[in-house]
Amino acid sequence: MPVPPPAAPRRRPVLPDVVVSLAGAAFLLAGVAGVLPGPAAAALAVAGGFALACVRLAWLAGPGPQQPGPQQALAFRCHAGETTDTALAHGATTTGRRARRAALSRRVAAILDSAVLVAGLTVAVLPLSDAAHRLPVALAGLCLTGALHVTALLRLPGRSRLSGPELVRRTVDVLALGVSLVFAGWMLLPGGPVPAVAGVVAAGGAVVLAVLAVAAVAERRRRPGAARCHAGAALTLGGLTLLVVLLAYGAPDRALPLVAAPLVAGALLTAAGARRTSGGERPGRDVAPAAWPRLTAPAGIAALAAGIHLGTAGEFSTAAMALGLAVIPPIMMGELLAAADQRRRVQRLAAREAWLRRRLGPDARAAEPVPLTRAELVRAMAERSGGALLVVDLHGVGGAVPEGPVLTEAARRLRAGSGTHDLVARLGDTEYAVLTDAGPVLAYALGLRLLAALAEPYPRPGGVARLGVSVGLAETGGGDPEDVLRQADLARRAVQLGRDRVEWYDAYLEEQLVRRLDLERELPGAVARGELDLVYQPVVALADRMPVGTEALLRWRSPALGTVLPAELLPVAADLDLTGEIGRWVLDRACRQLAAWSEGGRELWMAVNVTPRELAAPDFVARTATALAAYDVVPERLVVEVAEPVVGGELSTVVARLAGLRSIGVRIALDDFRAEHASLAQLRRLPIDLLKVGPHLVGPGGDGQRPLIDVVANLADRLGVELVVEELESEGQVAGARRAGCRYGQGFALARPATAERVEAWFEEYPSTAR
């Protein structure tokens, strides 16, 4: 039985963030408008956000959730394809690594919690301090908060040492952005003498902001949690820097609430980043350089500041012009370094592909694509900045294992169907991968071509073989190679949701697959644990609304998953070969309930839905007779329902089983009747007593013709079959069904599904239910 990986932590609710943000905005506006004193408004505006962030960080700093035990980790790794010995060794190493990473994450969260707390207290004490002491308090808070943030950011898990070229590129980016921020601060400061504290703090803050902003952008793909922590620190320190500058210039009190917005945003973003980091961010090389706007960001900041200054002051000083011109050299250096990086990347990719072509040889397109391995595929993905990855899985039809010659031919078709510059790798015995530079539309088209080619029959001695094919796609741009492989493989595993398809990875698909694994894990043993239940929906006579029968509807009351409906439950049961066990339970419980109601003098029928797999079982008729006899139920009171869409594929078997049921007195209902030409033609062959149709047949006919229900009603009358209109949800539909001459109805407008006790109480409202 598949064992799913440990569940990801639930997303934190967004509502608290929205509430504290709205409250903070209200206090900020009140302070700016002069309704509240400025220091008090600033303290109140940041209080909620900082309290929420501190609580979250304190929770992360405490003992974390229990890690998966050795047995669970071993089971998951064995399910993923590893041998037991390998899984044990890998599991021991992974467990120790997780423990160390969890301890480090808790320490970092504790430091970040202290930083956020200090920043919040700095603003909170403003209303309690006189004007002479506010600047020293703010300055001390800025220094201590900055020291705590730096300490925490340097200890974030997954931090890797920068190479020489990366360090040079990062330094140039910081220099360009830092100079532009210093220039912007110079332009935006009020005219006249600049207080020494304001000048030093503004310049130093600009440099720190540049370092944090560049780090946040550089880490946003490889370590998104760390990137949020850097961005949160930048906003928090930026807000405190603004507070110090305002106090140094002696700004009016109503200006102080302006620092609330960056401070609250920084605190919440820091908490979100720490939470993401605590989930475990795997260190590794950045797949592609982050798209940092080296030219537009510094130039845009400088131009905007210059425009504002020109509009207010009207002229530039010599020092201002020199500082503005100083922005240009680091910007140009950054662009030159980016161009050099791109040239080296293209050269490495060309050399790598040329080496692979030589290794595969001149006849590589006709050979089995095995000389490219998983490790080589990962390296090739690391060299490409865009495109898509296709994971192709081959499986024998009917559960058969594909044979060697068939797999060789499949590999040849895979190579022949791929593009000239596409790389093909073999991931397992029946699993391949194709790396392409094509965009999403062309990559999907490639998946469809490969699906069609691989699904064609394979000639072999004595006949032909067929393969089932599942193709999963994931975009490679900006993602870690191992993550992209995992995403494409998850999309490939959508075979569980429907075979022979091409599927793109997305978060919703992953949720579906995790849900599927949860169902597969919990469903075995559900019958023995007493988790299955039946609810009953009455069927009534439309003429007088008297109940004549009920339909038994299956529910799975899972303690772990909640209530699961048949539409989700039955496909999983079929794949796990549990349909027979569940079907026997349903039949037994329905017959027992029918016997209990019959003892009270109610002559009702009980309809039970039966799947094609149950009906195909050779002992189905005998088992049904045994259940009836066990509870002394009159056979005519049991109605076996089979869905019309599934009858066509197994018509001969269905007809034989239904005839066997009628021979012992059980009545038959054909559900979901579609009233198409083929359905009307095969209706004569089926031994049925009740025909269930949807409310869409009751509507008025087009072009003056009679409603389709009249045609079906006439045919049913000639065949001696009673009509039941189901899914009636309005009184108008009920009236239309009655006008059409339908005898029975079922739906929410008449009675909703309910437990046996509630249905029995509903029966008590009627003087007699004999029908």
JSON list of C-alpha atoms in Angstrom, two decimals, residues 62 70 215 278 301 313 325 372 390 415 478 492 543 555 687 705:
[
{"chain": "A", "resi": 62, "resn": "GLY", "atom": "CA", "xyz": [9.63, 26.20, 20.57]},
{"chain": "A", "resi": 70, "resn": "PRO", "atom": "CA", "xyz": [12.16, 5.52, 11.14]},
{"chain": "A", "resi": 215, "resn": "ALA", "atom": "CA", "xyz": [20.26, 39.09, -1.15]},
{"chain": "A", "resi": 278, "resn": "SER", "atom": "CA", "xyz": [11.54, 25.87, 9.32]},
{"chain": "A", "resi": 301, "resn": "ILE", "atom": "CA", "xyz": [15.35, 54.99, -8.09]},
{"chain": "A", "resi": 313, "resn": "ALA", "atom": "CA", "xyz": [14.19, 72.60, -5.20]},
{"chain": "A", "resi": 325, "resn": "LEU", "atom": "CA", "xyz": [26.86, 60.37, -11.82]},
{"chain": "A", "resi": 372, "resn": "LEU", "atom": "CA", "xyz": [22.33, 9.96, -20.65]},
{"chain": "A", "resi": 390, "resn": "LEU", "atom": "CA", "xyz": [8.77, 15.64, -19.61]},
{"chain": "A", "resi": 415, "resn": "ARG", "atom": "CA", "xyz": [14.21, 9.28, -29.33]},
{"chain": "A", "resi": 478, "resn": "GLY", "atom": "CA", "xyz": [14.17, 29.12, -12.31]},
{"chain": "A", "resi": 492, "resn": "ARG", "atom": "CA", "xyz": [3.16, 11.80, -14.42]},
{"chain": "A", "resi": 543, "resn": "ALA", "atom": "CA", "xyz": [-49.37, 11.98, -7.35]},
{"chain": "A", "resi": 555, "resn": "ARG", "atom": "CA", "xyz": [-20.69, 7.38, 3.06]},
{"chain": "A", "resi": 687, "resn": "PRO", "atom": "CA", "xyz": [-34.34, -6.92, -18.10]},
{"chain": "A", "resi": 705, "resn": "GLN", "atom": "CA", "xyz": [-41.90, 19.36, -30.34]}
]
